[in-house]
Coordinates of C-alpha atoms in Angstrom, one line a residue:
X93 CA -11.1 0.6 0.7
X94 CA -10.4 3.2 3.4
X95 CA -7.2 2.5 5.3
X96 CA -8.2 2.9 9.0
X97 CA -5.2 1.6 10.8
X98 CA -6.2 -2.0 10.5
X99 CA -5.1 -4.3 13.2
X100 CA -3.7 -7.7 12.3
X101 CA -1.4 -9.3 9.7
X102 CA -0.4 -7.2 6.6
X103 CA 1.7 -9.2 4.2
X104 CA 4.9 -7.6 2.8
X105 CA 4.5 -9.2 -0.7
X106 CA 7.3 -10.6 -2.7
X107 CA 7.3 -9.8 -6.5
X108 CA 7.3 -12.9 -8.6
X109 CA 9.6 -12.9 -11.6
X110 CA 9.7 -15.1 -14.7
X111 CA 13.0 -16.9 -15.6
X112 CA 13.6 -14.2 -18.2
X113 CA 13.5 -11.6 -15.5
X114 CA 10.1 -10.0 -16.2
X115 CA 7.4 -9.7 -13.6
X116 CA 5.1 -12.8 -13.6
X117 CA 1.7 -11.3 -13.3
X118 CA -0.1 -14.6 -13.4
X119 CA 1.7 -15.8 -10.4
X120 CA 1.2 -12.4 -8.7
X121 CA -2.6 -12.9 -9.2
X122 CA -2.4 -16.4 -7.6
X123 CA -0.4 -15.1 -4.6
X124 CA -2.8 -12.2 -4.0
X125 CA -5.8 -14.5 -4.1
X126 CA -4.0 -16.9 -1.7
X127 CA -3.4 -14.1 0.8
X128 CA -7.0 -13.0 0.7
X129 CA -8.4 -16.5 1.0
X130 CA -6.2 -16.9 4.1
X131 CA -7.7 -13.9 5.7
X132 CA -4.8 -11.5 5.4
X133 CA -5.8 -8.1 6.8
X134 CA -3.8 -6.0 4.3
X135 CA -1.4 -6.1 1.3
X136 CA 1.9 -4.2 1.1
X137 CA 3.4 -4.0 -2.3
X138 CA 6.8 -2.5 -3.4
X139 CA 8.3 -2.9 0.1
X140 CA 11.8 -4.3 0.8
X141 CA 10.5 -7.8 0.3
X142 CA 9.1 -6.8 -3.1
X143 CA 12.6 -6.0 -4.5
X144 CA 11.6 -2.6 -5.7
X145 CA 15.2 -1.2 -5.8
X146 CA 15.9 -3.4 -8.9
X147 CA 12.6 -2.6 -10.6
X148 CA 12.0 0.2 -13.1
X149 CA 9.5 2.9 -12.4
X150 CA 7.3 1.4 -15.1
X151 CA 7.4 -2.0 -13.5
X152 CA 6.6 -0.5 -10.1
X153 CA 3.5 1.2 -11.6
X154 CA 2.5 -2.0 -13.4
X155 CA 2.7 -4.1 -10.2
X156 CA 0.7 -1.5 -8.2
X157 CA -2.0 -1.3 -10.9
X158 CA -2.2 -5.1 -11.1
X159 CA -2.4 -5.5 -7.3
X160 CA -5.1 -2.9 -6.9
X161 CA -7.1 -4.4 -9.7
X162 CA -6.9 -8.0 -8.3
X163 CA -7.5 -7.0 -4.7
X164 CA -10.5 -4.9 -5.8
X165 CA -11.1 -3.3 -2.5
X166 CA -11.3 -6.6 -0.5
X167 CA -8.5 -5.5 1.8
X168 CA -6.4 -2.3 2.0
X169 CA -3.5 -2.0 -0.4
X170 CA -0.4 -0.2 1.0
X171 CA 2.2 0.9 -1.6
X172 CA 5.9 1.6 -0.8
X173 CA 6.6 4.9 -2.5
X174 CA 9.7 5.8 -0.5
X175 CA 12.9 7.1 -1.9
X176 CA 16.1 8.8 -0.6
X177 CA 15.1 11.7 -2.9
X178 CA 12.2 13.5 -1.4
X179 CA 11.0 14.9 -4.7
X180 CA 10.9 11.4 -6.2
X181 CA 9.0 10.1 -3.1
X182 CA 6.5 12.9 -3.6
X183 CA 6.1 12.1 -7.3
X184 CA 5.6 8.4 -6.6
X185 CA 3.2 9.0 -3.7
X186 CA 0.9 11.2 -5.8
X187 CA 1.0 8.7 -8.7
X188 CA 0.1 5.7 -6.5
X189 CA -2.6 7.6 -4.7
X190 CA -4.2 8.5 -8.1
X191 CA -4.0 4.8 -9.1
X192 CA -6.1 3.9 -6.1
X193 CA -3.6 3.0 -3.3
X194 CA -5.3 3.0 0.1
X195 CA -2.1 4.1 2.0
X196 CA 1.6 4.7 1.4
X197 CA 4.8 3.5 3.1
X198 CA 7.5 6.1 3.3
X199 CA 11.1 5.1 4.0
X200 CA 13.8 7.1 5.9
X201 CA 16.3 8.6 3.4
X202 CA 19.0 6.0 2.9
X203 CA 22.6 6.6 1.8
X204 CA 22.4 10.4 1.9
X205 CA 20.7 10.3 5.3
X206 CA 19.6 13.6 6.8
X207 CA 19.8 15.7 9.9
X208 CA 16.8 15.9 12.2
X209 CA 15.0 18.8 10.4
X210 CA 15.7 17.2 7.0
X211 CA 14.3 13.9 8.2
X212 CA 11.1 15.6 9.4
X213 CA 10.6 17.5 6.1
X214 CA 11.2 14.3 4.1
X215 CA 8.1 12.8 5.6
X216 CA 6.0 15.8 6.4
X217 CA 6.2 17.4 2.9
X218 CA 5.4 14.1 1.3
X219 CA 2.4 13.7 3.5
X220 CA 1.3 17.2 2.6
X221 CA 1.2 16.2 -1.1
X222 CA -1.3 13.4 -0.7
X223 CA -4.7 12.8 0.8
X224 CA -4.3 9.1 1.7
X225 CA -2.7 7.9 5.0
X226 CA 1.1 7.5 5.2
X227 CA 3.1 5.1 7.3
X228 CA 6.6 5.8 8.3
X229 CA 9.2 3.0 7.7
X230 CA 12.0 2.7 10.2
X231 CA 14.6 0.1 9.0
X232 CA 18.1 1.3 10.0
X233 CA 19.7 -2.0 8.9
X234 CA 18.8 -1.0 5.4
X235 CA 18.9 2.7 5.4
X236 CA 21.9 3.3 7.7
X237 CA 19.9 5.7 9.8
X238 CA 17.0 5.6 12.3
X239 CA 14.1 8.0 12.5
X240 CA 14.7 9.9 15.7
X241 CA 12.0 9.4 18.3
X242 CA 11.5 13.2 18.5
X243 CA 10.8 13.2 14.8
X244 CA 8.3 10.4 15.1
X245 CA 6.6 12.2 17.9
X246 CA 6.3 15.4 15.8
X247 CA 5.2 13.5 12.7
X248 CA 2.5 11.6 14.7
X249 CA 0.7 15.0 15.0
X250 CA 0.5 15.3 11.2
X251 CA -3.1 14.6 10.1
X252 CA -2.0 12.4 7.2
X253 CA 0.6 10.3 9.0
X254 CA -1.1 7.4 10.7
X255 CA 1.6 5.0 11.9
X256 CA 5.0 3.4 11.6
X257 CA 6.4 0.1 10.5
X258 CA 9.1 -0.4 13.1
X259 CA 11.8 -2.8 11.7
X260 CA 14.8 -1.9 13.8
X261 CA 14.4 -4.9 16.1
X262 CA 15.1 -2.5 19.0
X263 CA 12.4 -2.9 21.7
X264 CA 13.7 0.0 23.6
X265 CA 13.2 2.3 20.6
X266 CA 9.7 0.8 20.0
X267 CA 8.8 1.4 23.6
X268 CA 9.8 5.1 23.3
X269 CA 7.6 5.4 20.2
X270 CA 4.7 3.7 22.0
X271 CA 5.2 6.2 24.9
X272 CA 5.2 9.3 22.9
X273 CA 2.4 8.8 20.3
X274 CA -1.3 8.7 20.8
X275 CA -3.8 5.8 20.5
X276 CA -4.6 6.6 16.9
X277 CA -1.0 6.2 15.7
X278 CA -0.5 2.6 14.6
X279 CA 2.7 0.7 15.5
X280 CA 3.4 -2.3 13.3
X281 CA 6.2 -4.8 13.9
X282 CA 8.5 -5.0 10.9
X283 CA 10.2 -8.1 12.4
X284 CA 8.2 -11.3 12.6
X285 CA 10.2 -12.6 15.6
X286 CA 9.1 -9.8 17.9
X287 CA 5.5 -9.3 16.8
X288 CA 4.0 -10.4 20.1
X289 CA 6.5 -8.3 22.3
X290 CA 5.6 -5.3 20.1
X291 CA 1.8 -6.0 20.5
X292 CA 2.3 -6.2 24.3
X293 CA 3.2 -2.5 24.3
X294 CA 0.2 -1.5 22.1
X295 CA 1.3 -2.6 18.7
X296 CA -1.4 -3.1 16.0
X297 CA 0.1 -6.1 14.4
X298 CA 2.8 -7.0 11.9
X299 CA 3.8 -6.2 8.3
X300 CA 5.1 -9.6 7.7
X301 CA 7.6 -11.6 5.6
X302 CA 6.5 -14.8 7.3
X303 CA 2.9 -14.2 6.0
X304 CA 4.1 -15.0 2.4
X305 CA 4.8 -18.5 3.6
X306 CA 2.0 -19.1 6.2
X307 CA -0.6 -16.3 5.8
X308 CA -3.3 -18.0 7.8
X309 CA -1.1 -18.8 10.7
X310 CA 0.4 -15.3 10.8
X311 CA -3.0 -13.8 10.9
X312 CA -4.1 -16.4 13.6
X313 CA -1.2 -15.5 15.9
X314 CA -2.0 -11.8 15.7
X315 CA -5.7 -12.3 16.0
X316 CA -5.4 -14.6 19.0
X317 CA -3.2 -12.2 20.8
X318 CA -5.4 -9.2 20.1
X319 CA -8.5 -11.3 21.1
X320 CA -7.2 -12.2 24.5
X321 CA -5.9 -15.7 23.8
X322 CA -2.3 -14.7 24.5
X323 CA -1.2 -18.2 25.5
X324 CA -2.4 -19.7 22.2
X325 CA -0.7 -16.9 20.3
X326 CA 2.5 -17.4 22.1
X327 CA 2.5 -21.2 21.6
X328 CA 2.1 -20.7 17.8
X329 CA 4.6 -17.9 17.7
X330 CA 7.2 -20.1 19.4
X331 CA 6.3 -23.1 17.3
X332 CA 7.1 -21.2 14.1
X333 CA 9.8 -18.9 15.5
X334 CA 12.6 -21.0 13.8
X335 CA 10.9 -20.6 10.5
X336 CA 10.5 -16.9 11.0
X337 CA 14.2 -16.6 11.8
X338 CA 15.3 -18.9 9.0
X339 CA 13.5 -16.6 6.5
X340 CA 16.3 -14.2 7.3
X341 CA 19.1 -16.7 7.2
X342 CA 20.3 -14.6 4.2
X343 CA 19.3 -11.2 3.2
X344 CA 15.5 -10.7 2.6
X345 CA 13.8 -11.7 0.3
X346 CA 16.2 -14.4 -0.8
X347 CA 15.1 -17.0 1.8
X348 CA 11.4 -16.3 1.5
X349 CA 11.4 -16.6 -2.3
X350 CA 13.5 -19.7 -2.0
X351 CA 11.0 -21.2 0.5
X352 CA 8.0 -20.3 -1.7
X353 CA 9.7 -22.0 -4.7
X354 CA 10.4 -25.1 -2.5
X355 CA 6.7 -25.1 -1.7
X356 CA 5.8 -25.1 -5.4
X357 CA 4.5 -21.5 -5.5
X358 CA 6.8 -20.8 -8.5
X359 CA 7.7 -17.2 -7.6
X360 CA 10.9 -17.4 -9.8
X361 CA 14.4 -15.9 -9.2
X362 CA 15.7 -12.8 -7.5
X363 CA 17.2 -10.0 -9.4
X364 CA 20.9 -9.2 -9.0
X365 CA 22.6 -8.2 -6.8
X366 CA 20.3 -10.8 -5.0
X367 CA 20.9 -14.3 -6.1
X368 CA 20.2 -17.9 -5.1
X369 CA 21.0 -19.1 -1.5
X370 CA 24.1 -21.1 -0.7
X371 CA 23.6 -24.9 -0.7
X372 CA 24.2 -25.0 3.1
X373 CA 21.4 -22.4 3.8
X374 CA 19.1 -24.1 1.3
X375 CA 19.4 -27.4 3.3
X376 CA 18.7 -25.6 6.6
X377 CA 15.7 -23.8 5.2
X378 CA 14.3 -27.0 3.6
X379 CA 14.6 -28.9 6.9
X380 CA 12.8 -26.1 8.7
X381 CA 10.0 -26.1 6.1
X382 CA 9.7 -29.9 6.5
X383 CA 9.6 -29.5 10.3
X384 CA 6.8 -26.9 9.9
X385 CA 4.8 -29.4 7.7
X386 CA 5.1 -27.2 4.5
X387 CA 6.9 -29.7 2.4

């Protein structure tokens, strides 16, 4: 399926694991079908929520291949191919393109960081290597660096860079991005709690953790806002805001996988260094799920 800057709710998929630590492909199939049945507008695999830092390259490729096969062109599949090594990012990007990915998510270089020119080349030279659209991923809480607005503005002119997942939570930064890019450059919220504020400045929707738990509602909120029913969208957004926030009561994806297990979706454990939630936080999350009618 051609990725044409879809508007709406794109789920940032978790990766289900078996108790022995391997990827649970049967559960992954069920989760993908659940998303499509709920009307999700796109699937992101191997993002932060997918725990890709603790997965081998072979596991990454297996998850991508399985996701593309199950989805079978029904919605776009975006694959996180980012790395703090630009050469590795290029290699993964070409591989996932050849496997049938519809678009790629490229992360800012973490740990080693980069100066402005290095940051630009990290993205531009990767986008030069592939023929499918690329999304930038700005998440300074994870990477320790933010993509400078001037770099985003320059990259937005690249014919193969089509948008950004903005997960800084900084509305001032997001507004500067919205101001300096054209209408064909998609701006997705990477934070569920500010999806509507971001859409109010021209955002296309959300790449969502919350959608793992309530895919139909996440899509409804975005669709209502985009369709002119802002009051209804806001009412639902505020109704489930506590749940959105509690899905980050500990580092993502610990709470969302815990919530899904509480809901009987059997997504399994996390991989170290991520581990089970504290009993106190489990109690808070369970109460929130009960309040939302999910338990």
